């Protein structure tokens, strides 16, 4: 063994103990062929707060089903002139609380000697001597491969003359009402009946019982709003749409998820692999990430177990769906209010199974054509022109 290799302390270094980092760690722990690998997880926070929830749809069992907080068999789509409640058939819409997820994975790994945890902030991460070297507030470490789940610094990467940069941003209240006002069988997936104000704006509701629900006011746009504007929209929905006068706010969520067609690399050099939003696992046109993170982790672990090294690209991304995402982002950036009509046509003219498969990037070319033919061509034709000219559209 060379002197450089003798400096390697760990096989895998996972930077970040959030959704993506813990997902990879858990997948590694489930793979017997990797049982002798030494794994270091560096995370600056204790992860003792329920700081977020993750929702997704699935048509088969998953490894985290045991901590699913709630699941639904129906979703509702609403916009002016069109409302529909859709039975999900073989699909289920599920949500997982962040704290339940953190605890589950932490407990699963707690007595596994192959995992070491360090509470620290990473200050630098670089390829070095046939592996990686990380500097942190708790010292330096070396590993064969590093998996980096820190959020990307899009402010430094931005190329607005080439790419589109939006946010899916929201404020959510979990409330408890004094009367039965929610339908606990049905997720309010998108309620576009409110004013759009030249942007894509909708209400999203996860009902946990007749009286308890999470209500989020969500936007797809370039800039966040003053917090009071989100709260005013939630109060208007509760009061005017639901007729609810008295309720208690139990918890609050605030978030902003990058939605961009800026290429986010799968790797940073030979030995650093990007995870989560850093690796483009939040779908650019919807912001959904949890299931994509699990699929990415599974592909990485399968390759590590089979070949001993990560693949050149474990994302599974396909160019045609990247193009669809770019076109929708261009429309959202150029004329955000038309997003409502696009989603209305999508839900009015397609079965839910096709919509979910399309959003999961699992549809055939024939189904892709059916989806594209179900929405008005005009907005997309202008965006195709902008894409071919190599520059984003502007209002």
Coordinates of C-alpha atoms in Angstrom, one line a residue:
X1 CA 0.0 0.0 0.0
X2 CA 1.3 3.4 -1.0
X3 CA 2.0 6.1 1.6
X4 CA -0.8 8.2 0.1
X5 CA -3.3 5.4 0.5
X6 CA -2.2 4.8 4.1
X7 CA -3.5 8.2 5.0
X8 CA -7.1 7.1 4.1
X9 CA -9.1 6.9 7.3
X10 CA -12.6 6.1 6.0
X11 CA -14.0 4.5 2.9
X12 CA -16.9 6.9 2.6
X13 CA -17.4 10.4 4.0
X14 CA -20.9 11.7 4.0
X15 CA -21.2 15.5 4.3
X16 CA -24.6 16.4 5.8
X17 CA -27.0 14.4 7.9
X18 CA -30.3 15.6 6.2
X19 CA -32.5 13.8 3.8
X20 CA -29.9 12.9 1.2
X21 CA -27.0 12.1 3.5
X22 CA -29.0 9.9 5.8
X23 CA -30.6 8.2 2.8
X24 CA -27.3 7.2 1.5
X25 CA -26.1 6.1 4.9
X26 CA -29.2 3.9 5.4
X27 CA -28.8 2.3 2.0
X28 CA -25.2 1.5 2.7
X29 CA -26.2 -0.1 6.0
X30 CA -28.7 -2.3 4.2
X31 CA -26.1 -3.6 1.7
X32 CA -24.3 -6.7 3.1
X33 CA -21.5 -6.4 0.6
X34 CA -20.6 -3.0 2.1
X35 CA -20.6 -4.2 5.7
X36 CA -16.9 -3.7 6.2
X37 CA -16.8 -0.2 4.8
X38 CA -16.0 2.6 7.3
X39 CA -18.3 5.5 7.0
X40 CA -18.0 9.0 8.5
X41 CA -21.0 11.3 8.7
X42 CA -20.3 15.0 9.4
X43 CA -23.4 17.1 10.3
X44 CA -23.3 20.5 12.1
X45 CA -26.8 20.2 13.7
X46 CA -28.3 17.9 16.2
X47 CA -31.4 17.3 14.0
X48 CA -33.8 17.3 17.0
X49 CA -36.5 19.5 15.5
X50 CA -39.3 18.6 13.1
X51 CA -38.0 21.2 10.6
X52 CA -39.7 19.9 7.5
X53 CA -41.9 17.3 5.9
X54 CA -41.4 15.3 2.7
X55 CA -44.3 14.2 0.6
X56 CA -44.4 11.9 -2.4
X57 CA -46.5 9.4 -4.3
X58 CA -45.7 5.7 -4.7
X59 CA -47.2 2.6 -6.2
X60 CA -45.1 0.1 -4.3
X61 CA -43.8 -0.4 -0.8
X62 CA -40.7 1.7 0.3
X63 CA -38.1 1.2 2.9
X64 CA -39.4 4.2 4.9
X65 CA -43.0 3.1 5.0
X66 CA -42.8 2.4 8.7
X67 CA -42.4 6.1 9.5
X68 CA -45.0 7.4 7.1
X69 CA -47.0 9.9 9.1
X70 CA -50.1 9.7 6.9
X71 CA -51.1 8.5 3.4
X72 CA -54.0 9.3 1.2
X73 CA -55.8 7.6 -1.7
X74 CA -57.2 10.7 -3.4
X75 CA -56.0 14.1 -4.4
X76 CA -58.0 17.2 -5.5
X77 CA -57.0 19.7 -8.2
X78 CA -58.9 23.0 -8.3
X79 CA -58.8 26.1 -10.6
X80 CA -61.4 28.5 -11.8
X81 CA -63.9 26.6 -14.0
X82 CA -62.4 23.2 -13.2
X83 CA -62.3 21.1 -10.1
X84 CA -61.7 17.4 -9.8
X85 CA -61.1 14.8 -7.0
X86 CA -59.0 12.0 -8.4
X87 CA -58.8 8.5 -7.0
X88 CA -55.1 7.4 -7.0
X89 CA -55.8 3.8 -7.9
X90 CA -52.7 1.8 -7.1
X91 CA -50.8 4.9 -6.0
X92 CA -50.7 6.4 -2.5
X93 CA -49.7 9.9 -1.6
X94 CA -47.5 9.8 1.5
X95 CA -45.9 12.2 3.9
X96 CA -43.0 11.8 6.3
X97 CA -42.1 14.1 9.2
X98 CA -38.4 15.2 9.2
X99 CA -37.9 14.4 12.8
X100 CA -39.3 10.9 12.4
X101 CA -36.9 10.4 9.5
X102 CA -33.9 11.7 11.4
X103 CA -34.6 9.5 14.5
X104 CA -35.3 6.4 12.4
X105 CA -32.0 6.5 10.5
X106 CA -30.0 7.6 13.5
X107 CA -31.4 4.8 15.6
X108 CA -30.8 2.3 12.8
X109 CA -27.1 3.3 12.6
X110 CA -26.5 3.9 16.3
X111 CA -25.1 0.4 17.1
X112 CA -23.5 -0.2 13.8
X113 CA -19.7 0.0 14.2
X114 CA -19.0 0.9 10.6
X115 CA -20.5 4.4 11.1
X116 CA -18.9 7.3 12.9
X117 CA -20.7 10.6 13.6
X118 CA -19.0 13.9 14.0
X119 CA -20.9 17.1 14.9
X120 CA -19.0 19.7 12.9
X121 CA -19.1 22.2 10.1
X122 CA -17.1 21.4 6.9
X123 CA -14.9 24.3 5.8
X124 CA -13.3 22.7 2.7
X125 CA -13.6 19.5 0.7
X126 CA -11.2 18.5 -2.0
X127 CA -9.9 15.7 -4.1
X128 CA -6.4 14.7 -2.8
X129 CA -4.0 11.7 -3.0
X130 CA -6.4 9.2 -4.5
X131 CA -9.2 10.2 -2.2
X132 CA -10.6 13.2 -0.5
X133 CA -9.6 15.5 2.3
X134 CA -12.0 17.4 4.4
X135 CA -11.3 20.3 6.8
X136 CA -13.9 20.9 9.5
X137 CA -14.4 22.6 12.8
X138 CA -13.4 19.3 14.5
X139 CA -10.3 18.7 12.5
X140 CA -9.2 17.1 9.2
X141 CA -10.3 13.7 7.8
X142 CA -9.5 11.6 4.7
X143 CA -11.6 9.2 2.9
X144 CA -11.7 7.2 -0.4
X145 CA -14.9 8.9 -1.6
X146 CA -17.0 11.8 -0.3
X147 CA -20.7 12.3 -0.8
X148 CA -21.6 16.0 -0.5
X149 CA -25.2 16.9 0.3
X150 CA -24.6 20.6 1.2
X151 CA -27.0 22.9 -0.6
X152 CA -25.4 24.4 -3.8
X153 CA -24.5 28.1 -3.8
X154 CA -26.5 29.1 -6.8
X155 CA -25.9 32.8 -6.2
X156 CA -22.2 32.2 -7.2
X157 CA -23.1 29.8 -10.0
X158 CA -25.8 31.8 -11.7
X159 CA -25.7 32.4 -15.4
X160 CA -29.0 34.2 -16.0
X161 CA -28.2 34.8 -19.7
X162 CA -28.2 31.0 -20.2
X163 CA -30.4 29.4 -17.5
X164 CA -33.6 29.8 -15.5
X165 CA -33.6 30.3 -11.7
X166 CA -36.8 30.1 -9.8
X167 CA -37.8 29.1 -6.3
X168 CA -40.6 27.0 -5.0
X169 CA -41.2 29.0 -1.8
X170 CA -43.9 28.6 0.8
X171 CA -45.1 29.2 4.3
X172 CA -47.2 26.5 5.9
X173 CA -49.3 26.3 9.1
X174 CA -50.3 23.1 10.8
X175 CA -53.6 24.0 12.4
X176 CA -56.3 22.4 14.6
X177 CA -59.8 23.7 14.0
X178 CA -62.8 23.7 16.4
X179 CA -65.1 22.1 13.9
X180 CA -64.9 19.3 11.3
X181 CA -63.8 21.2 8.2
X182 CA -61.2 18.9 6.4
X183 CA -61.7 15.7 4.3
X184 CA -59.0 13.4 5.7
X185 CA -59.2 11.1 2.7
X186 CA -58.1 13.8 0.1
X187 CA -55.0 15.9 -0.4
X188 CA -55.7 19.4 -1.8
X189 CA -52.9 18.9 -4.3
X190 CA -53.1 22.3 -6.0
X191 CA -55.8 24.9 -5.4
X192 CA -55.2 27.6 -8.0
X193 CA -58.4 29.5 -7.4
X194 CA -56.7 32.5 -5.7
X195 CA -55.2 35.5 -7.5
X196 CA -52.0 34.6 -9.5
X197 CA -50.5 38.1 -9.7
X198 CA -48.5 37.2 -12.8
X199 CA -47.0 34.2 -11.0
X200 CA -47.9 30.5 -10.2
X201 CA -49.6 30.6 -6.8
X202 CA -51.6 27.9 -5.1
X203 CA -52.8 26.4 -1.8
X204 CA -51.7 22.9 -0.8
X205 CA -53.4 21.0 2.1
X206 CA -52.5 17.8 3.8
X207 CA -55.5 16.9 6.0
X208 CA -54.6 14.6 8.9
X209 CA -58.1 14.4 10.4
X210 CA -61.4 16.3 10.1
X211 CA -59.9 19.1 12.3
X212 CA -56.2 19.0 11.8
X213 CA -54.2 19.8 8.6
X214 CA -51.1 21.4 7.1
X215 CA -52.0 24.3 4.9
X216 CA -49.3 25.8 2.7
X217 CA -49.3 28.8 0.4
X218 CA -46.9 28.0 -2.4
X219 CA -45.4 30.0 -5.2
X220 CA -43.2 29.2 -8.2
X221 CA -41.4 32.5 -8.9
X222 CA -38.0 34.2 -8.7
X223 CA -38.3 36.0 -5.4
X224 CA -39.7 35.2 -1.9
X225 CA -42.4 37.4 -0.4
X226 CA -42.6 39.2 2.9
X227 CA -43.8 36.5 5.4
X228 CA -47.0 38.5 6.1
X229 CA -48.2 37.9 2.5
X230 CA -48.1 34.1 2.8
X231 CA -49.9 34.3 6.1
X232 CA -52.5 36.6 4.7
X233 CA -53.2 34.1 1.8
X234 CA -53.5 31.2 4.3
X235 CA -55.9 33.2 6.5
X236 CA -58.0 34.1 3.4
X237 CA -58.2 30.4 2.4
X238 CA -59.2 29.3 5.9
X239 CA -61.8 32.1 6.3
X240 CA -63.2 32.6 2.9
X241 CA -62.8 29.2 1.2
X242 CA -63.3 27.0 4.2
X243 CA -65.4 29.3 6.3
X244 CA -63.2 28.6 9.3
X245 CA -63.3 31.3 12.0
X246 CA -61.4 29.8 14.9
X247 CA -58.4 27.5 14.9
X248 CA -55.0 27.1 16.6
X249 CA -51.6 27.1 14.8
X250 CA -49.7 24.1 16.1
X251 CA -46.6 24.4 13.9
X252 CA -45.1 26.3 11.1
X253 CA -43.0 25.5 8.0
X254 CA -41.0 28.0 5.9
X255 CA -39.1 26.9 2.8
X256 CA -37.6 27.8 -0.5
X257 CA -36.5 25.1 -2.9
X258 CA -34.3 26.0 -5.9
X259 CA -35.9 25.2 -9.2
X260 CA -33.4 25.6 -12.1
X261 CA -32.2 24.1 -15.3
X262 CA -28.6 25.1 -14.4
X263 CA -26.6 21.9 -14.8
X264 CA -25.7 20.6 -11.4
X265 CA -22.9 18.1 -11.7
X266 CA -23.2 14.6 -10.4
X267 CA -19.5 14.7 -9.4
X268 CA -16.9 17.2 -8.3
X269 CA -13.7 15.5 -9.5
X270 CA -13.0 11.8 -9.3
X271 CA -13.8 11.2 -5.7
X272 CA -16.6 13.7 -4.7
X273 CA -20.2 12.7 -5.5
X274 CA -22.9 15.3 -5.1
X275 CA -26.2 14.4 -3.4
X276 CA -29.6 15.9 -2.9
X277 CA -30.3 19.4 -4.3
X278 CA -26.5 19.8 -4.8
X279 CA -26.7 16.9 -7.3
X280 CA -29.9 18.1 -8.9
X281 CA -32.3 15.7 -7.1
X282 CA -35.0 18.3 -6.6
X283 CA -37.1 18.0 -9.8
X284 CA -36.6 21.3 -11.5
X285 CA -40.3 21.8 -12.5
X286 CA -42.0 20.6 -9.3
X287 CA -39.5 20.7 -6.4
X288 CA -40.3 17.1 -5.4
X289 CA -37.1 15.4 -4.2
X290 CA -37.6 12.7 -1.6
X291 CA -38.2 9.8 -4.0
X292 CA -35.5 10.9 -6.4
X293 CA -33.1 11.0 -3.5
X294 CA -33.9 7.4 -2.6
X295 CA -33.5 6.3 -6.2
X296 CA -30.1 8.0 -6.4
X297 CA -29.0 6.4 -3.2
X298 CA -30.0 3.0 -4.4
X299 CA -28.1 3.4 -7.7
X300 CA -25.0 4.6 -5.9
X301 CA -25.0 1.8 -3.4
X302 CA -25.6 -0.9 -6.1
X303 CA -22.6 0.4 -8.0
X304 CA -20.4 0.6 -4.9
X305 CA -21.3 -3.0 -4.0
X306 CA -20.7 -4.3 -7.5
X307 CA -17.6 -2.4 -8.6
X308 CA -16.2 -0.7 -5.5
X309 CA -16.6 2.7 -7.0
X310 CA -19.5 5.1 -7.8
X311 CA -20.8 5.2 -11.4
X312 CA -20.1 8.1 -13.7
X313 CA -23.7 9.2 -13.3
X314 CA -26.2 7.6 -10.9
X315 CA -29.0 10.2 -11.4
X316 CA -31.0 8.3 -14.1
X317 CA -31.9 11.6 -15.7
X318 CA -33.1 11.6 -19.3
X319 CA -32.6 14.4 -21.7
X320 CA -36.2 14.6 -22.9
X321 CA -37.5 15.2 -19.3
X322 CA -34.8 17.8 -18.7
X323 CA -36.1 19.6 -21.8
X324 CA -39.7 19.4 -20.5
X325 CA -38.5 20.9 -17.2
X326 CA -36.7 23.7 -19.0
X327 CA -39.7 24.6 -21.0
X328 CA -42.0 24.7 -18.0
X329 CA -39.4 26.8 -16.1
X330 CA -39.2 29.2 -19.0
X331 CA -43.0 29.6 -19.0
X332 CA -43.0 30.1 -15.2
X333 CA -40.3 32.7 -15.5
X334 CA -41.9 34.5 -18.5
X335 CA -45.6 34.3 -17.8
X336 CA -46.1 32.6 -14.5
X337 CA -49.8 33.0 -14.4
X338 CA -50.2 30.7 -17.4
X339 CA -48.9 27.8 -15.2
X340 CA -52.4 27.5 -13.8
X341 CA -53.9 26.8 -17.2
X342 CA -51.1 24.3 -18.1
X343 CA -51.7 22.3 -14.9
X344 CA -55.5 22.5 -15.4
X345 CA -55.2 21.0 -18.9
X346 CA -52.8 18.4 -17.6
X347 CA -55.2 17.2 -14.9
X348 CA -58.4 17.6 -17.0
X349 CA -57.1 15.6 -20.0
X350 CA -54.9 12.8 -18.5
X351 CA -55.4 10.0 -16.1
X352 CA -53.6 10.4 -12.8
X353 CA -51.4 7.3 -13.4
X354 CA -50.0 9.0 -16.6
X355 CA -49.4 12.3 -14.8
X356 CA -47.5 10.6 -12.0
X357 CA -45.5 8.4 -14.4
X358 CA -44.6 11.5 -16.4
X359 CA -43.5 13.5 -13.3
X360 CA -41.5 10.4 -12.3
X361 CA -39.9 10.4 -15.7
X362 CA -41.1 6.9 -16.4
X363 CA -43.4 7.5 -19.4
X364 CA -42.8 6.1 -22.9
X365 CA -42.4 8.4 -25.9
X366 CA -46.0 7.7 -26.8
X367 CA -47.3 8.8 -23.4
X368 CA -44.9 11.8 -23.5
X369 CA -46.6 12.9 -26.8
X370 CA -50.1 12.4 -25.2
X371 CA -49.1 14.6 -22.3
X372 CA -47.7 17.3 -24.5
X373 CA -50.7 17.2 -26.8
X374 CA -53.0 17.6 -23.8
X375 CA -51.8 21.2 -23.1
X376 CA -51.9 24.3 -25.2
X377 CA -49.0 24.5 -27.6
X378 CA -48.6 28.3 -27.7
X379 CA -46.7 28.9 -24.4
X380 CA -44.4 25.9 -25.1
X381 CA -43.6 27.0 -28.7
X382 CA -42.4 30.4 -27.6
X383 CA -40.3 28.7 -24.9
X384 CA -38.8 26.3 -27.4
X385 CA -37.8 29.3 -29.4
X386 CA -36.0 30.8 -26.4
X387 CA -34.3 27.5 -25.6
X388 CA -33.1 27.1 -29.2
X389 CA -31.7 30.6 -29.2
X390 CA -29.9 29.7 -26.0
X391 CA -31.4 32.3 -23.7
X392 CA -34.2 32.3 -21.1
X393 CA -37.5 34.0 -21.9
X394 CA -38.5 37.2 -20.1
X395 CA -41.8 38.8 -19.6

